[in-house]
Amino acid sequence: MRFNIRDDSKTSFDFYIGKSENLSKRIKEHCFQKVNSSTYGLKLCHREQLIQNATFTVSYFEIAKSDYGDEKTKDIMQFIMTNLEKELRNEFNPWVGKQ
């Protein structure tokens, strides 16, 4: 976790940036994941102080699987999404998630 990097002028903080083919499942994991799970996630149900004093907003971009086309296009899209995620993580510096 990157809690040690602070910007006191911010009024909101980015907790997580990631990519998932099943967004609903991933959001549920962030909310209800077991505290001892090794998967990167917010595990919000175990952070009572945080959820009592914060407002959460979820934003997402969707790329439909039908847009991928053939296997070569799917590989190209995966490359683009992986690098986009990396650049967004560098820009917004979310608190949790893998590098």
PDB file of C-alpha atoms in Angstrom:
ATOM      1  CA  MET A   1       0.000   0.000   0.000  1.00  0.00           C
ATOM      2  CA  ARG A   2       1.106   3.511  -0.709  1.00  0.00           C
ATOM      3  CA  PHE A   3      -0.370   5.378   2.254  1.00  0.00           C
ATOM      4  CA  ASN A   4       2.968   7.078   2.848  1.00  0.00           C
ATOM      5  CA  ILE A   5       2.602   9.223  -0.304  1.00  0.00           C
ATOM      6  CA  ARG A   6       0.356  12.156   0.607  1.00  0.00           C
ATOM      7  CA  ASP A   7      -0.901  15.308  -0.982  1.00  0.00           C
ATOM      8  CA  ASP A   8      -2.650  17.330   1.731  1.00  0.00           C
ATOM      9  CA  SER A   9      -4.121  19.720  -0.840  1.00  0.00           C
ATOM     10  CA  LYS A  10      -6.338  16.956  -2.267  1.00  0.00           C
ATOM     11  CA  THR A  11      -9.950  16.604  -1.164  1.00  0.00           C
ATOM     12  CA  SER A  12     -10.343  13.166  -2.735  1.00  0.00           C
ATOM     13  CA  PHE A  13      -8.052  10.186  -3.071  1.00  0.00           C
ATOM     14  CA  ASP A  14      -7.740   7.423  -5.608  1.00  0.00           C
ATOM     15  CA  PHE A  15      -7.848   4.059  -3.883  1.00  0.00           C
ATOM     16  CA  TYR A  16      -7.581   1.630  -6.764  1.00  0.00           C
ATOM     17  CA  ILE A  17      -7.040   1.450 -10.519  1.00  0.00           C
ATOM     18  CA  GLY A  18      -7.311  -1.860 -12.290  1.00  0.00           C
ATOM     19  CA  LYS A  19      -8.713  -3.803 -15.169  1.00  0.00           C
ATOM     20  CA  SER A  20     -11.215  -6.611 -14.935  1.00  0.00           C
ATOM     21  CA  GLU A  21     -13.316  -8.587 -17.357  1.00  0.00           C
ATOM     22  CA  ASN A  22     -15.995  -8.951 -14.660  1.00  0.00           C
ATOM     23  CA  LEU A  23     -16.471  -5.518 -13.106  1.00  0.00           C
ATOM     24  CA  SER A  24     -19.380  -6.498 -10.850  1.00  0.00           C
ATOM     25  CA  LYS A  25     -17.365  -9.353  -9.323  1.00  0.00           C
ATOM     26  CA  ARG A  26     -14.319  -7.106  -8.819  1.00  0.00           C
ATOM     27  CA  ILE A  27     -16.341  -4.406  -7.067  1.00  0.00           C
ATOM     28  CA  LYS A  28     -17.853  -7.045  -4.751  1.00  0.00           C
ATOM     29  CA  GLU A  29     -14.319  -8.257  -3.969  1.00  0.00           C
ATOM     30  CA  HIS A  30     -13.269  -4.726  -3.010  1.00  0.00           C
ATOM     31  CA  CYS A  31     -16.299  -4.440  -0.729  1.00  0.00           C
ATOM     32  CA  PHE A  32     -16.538  -7.887   0.867  1.00  0.00           C
ATOM     33  CA  GLN A  33     -13.168  -9.606   0.450  1.00  0.00           C
ATOM     34  CA  LYS A  34     -11.806 -11.455   3.486  1.00  0.00           C
ATOM     35  CA  VAL A  35      -9.164  -9.526   5.368  1.00  0.00           C
ATOM     36  CA  ASN A  36      -6.610 -12.361   5.052  1.00  0.00           C
ATOM     37  CA  SER A  37      -7.036 -12.691   1.275  1.00  0.00           C
ATOM     38  CA  SER A  38      -3.795 -12.205  -0.646  1.00  0.00           C
ATOM     39  CA  THR A  39      -5.591 -10.668  -3.645  1.00  0.00           C
ATOM     40  CA  TYR A  40      -5.130  -6.914  -3.966  1.00  0.00           C
ATOM     41  CA  GLY A  41      -8.334  -5.203  -2.970  1.00  0.00           C
ATOM     42  CA  LEU A  42      -9.726  -2.570  -0.658  1.00  0.00           C
ATOM     43  CA  LYS A  43     -11.425  -5.043   1.728  1.00  0.00           C
ATOM     44  CA  LEU A  44     -13.787  -2.214   2.676  1.00  0.00           C
ATOM     45  CA  CYS A  45     -15.999  -4.222   5.030  1.00  0.00           C
ATOM     46  CA  HIS A  46     -12.963  -4.456   7.339  1.00  0.00           C
ATOM     47  CA  ARG A  47     -12.288  -0.697   7.327  1.00  0.00           C
ATOM     48  CA  GLU A  48     -15.153   0.589   9.466  1.00  0.00           C
ATOM     49  CA  GLN A  49     -13.559   3.948  10.276  1.00  0.00           C
ATOM     50  CA  LEU A  50     -12.986   4.635   6.581  1.00  0.00           C
ATOM     51  CA  ILE A  51     -16.435   3.644   5.331  1.00  0.00           C
ATOM     52  CA  GLN A  52     -18.197   5.595   8.081  1.00  0.00           C
ATOM     53  CA  ASN A  53     -16.381   8.819   7.181  1.00  0.00           C
ATOM     54  CA  ALA A  54     -15.978   8.669   3.410  1.00  0.00           C
ATOM     55  CA  THR A  55     -17.969   8.891   0.212  1.00  0.00           C
ATOM     56  CA  PHE A  56     -16.926   6.494  -2.531  1.00  0.00           C
ATOM     57  CA  THR A  57     -17.270   7.010  -6.255  1.00  0.00           C
ATOM     58  CA  VAL A  58     -16.716   4.321  -8.874  1.00  0.00           C
ATOM     59  CA  SER A  59     -15.692   5.311 -12.389  1.00  0.00           C
ATOM     60  CA  TYR A  60     -15.031   2.943 -15.263  1.00  0.00           C
ATOM     61  CA  PHE A  61     -14.484   2.593 -18.982  1.00  0.00           C
ATOM     62  CA  GLU A  62     -15.977  -0.350 -20.809  1.00  0.00           C
ATOM     63  CA  ILE A  63     -14.592  -2.108 -23.854  1.00  0.00           C
ATOM     64  CA  ALA A  64     -17.021  -4.753 -25.048  1.00  0.00           C
ATOM     65  CA  LYS A  65     -15.515  -8.154 -25.795  1.00  0.00           C
ATOM     66  CA  SER A  66     -17.175  -8.066 -29.201  1.00  0.00           C
ATOM     67  CA  ASP A  67     -14.909  -5.089 -29.984  1.00  0.00           C
ATOM     68  CA  TYR A  68     -11.837  -7.328 -29.664  1.00  0.00           C
ATOM     69  CA  GLY A  69     -12.425  -9.223 -32.897  1.00  0.00           C
ATOM     70  CA  ASP A  70      -9.795 -11.885 -33.599  1.00  0.00           C
ATOM     71  CA  GLU A  71      -7.099 -13.244 -31.258  1.00  0.00           C
ATOM     72  CA  LYS A  72      -4.456 -10.827 -32.590  1.00  0.00           C
ATOM     73  CA  THR A  73      -6.729  -7.869 -31.855  1.00  0.00           C
ATOM     74  CA  LYS A  74      -7.409  -9.259 -28.367  1.00  0.00           C
ATOM     75  CA  ASP A  75      -3.638  -9.404 -27.703  1.00  0.00           C
ATOM     76  CA  ILE A  76      -3.239  -5.817 -28.906  1.00  0.00           C
ATOM     77  CA  MET A  77      -6.128  -4.650 -26.697  1.00  0.00           C
ATOM     78  CA  GLN A  78      -4.620  -6.439 -23.691  1.00  0.00           C
ATOM     79  CA  PHE A  79      -1.296  -4.695 -24.351  1.00  0.00           C
ATOM     80  CA  ILE A  80      -3.025  -1.304 -24.609  1.00  0.00           C
ATOM     81  CA  MET A  81      -5.085  -1.842 -21.440  1.00  0.00           C
ATOM     82  CA  THR A  82      -2.069  -3.031 -19.447  1.00  0.00           C
ATOM     83  CA  ASN A  83      -0.058   0.029 -20.437  1.00  0.00           C
ATOM     84  CA  LEU A  84      -3.009   2.373 -19.909  1.00  0.00           C
ATOM     85  CA  GLU A  85      -3.464   0.956 -16.403  1.00  0.00           C
ATOM     86  CA  LYS A  86       0.247   1.508 -15.721  1.00  0.00           C
ATOM     87  CA  GLU A  87       0.104   5.135 -16.892  1.00  0.00           C
ATOM     88  CA  LEU A  88      -3.065   5.830 -14.892  1.00  0.00           C
ATOM     89  CA  ARG A  89      -1.443   4.337 -11.784  1.00  0.00           C
ATOM     90  CA  ASN A  90       1.594   6.582 -12.280  1.00  0.00           C
ATOM     91  CA  GLU A  91      -0.630   9.642 -12.758  1.00  0.00           C
ATOM     92  CA  PHE A  92      -3.149   9.102  -9.957  1.00  0.00           C
ATOM     93  CA  ASN A  93      -1.032   7.120  -7.477  1.00  0.00           C
ATOM     94  CA  PRO A  94      -3.802   4.935  -6.008  1.00  0.00           C
ATOM     95  CA  TRP A  95      -3.366   3.620  -2.472  1.00  0.00           C
ATOM     96  CA  VAL A  96      -3.751  -0.103  -3.207  1.00  0.00           C
ATOM     97  CA  GLY A  97      -3.086  -2.478  -6.068  1.00  0.00           C
ATOM     98  CA  LYS A  98      -0.142  -4.092  -7.707  1.00  0.00           C
ATOM     99  CA  GLN A  99       2.453  -2.314  -9.772  1.00  0.00           C
TER     100      GLN A  99
END
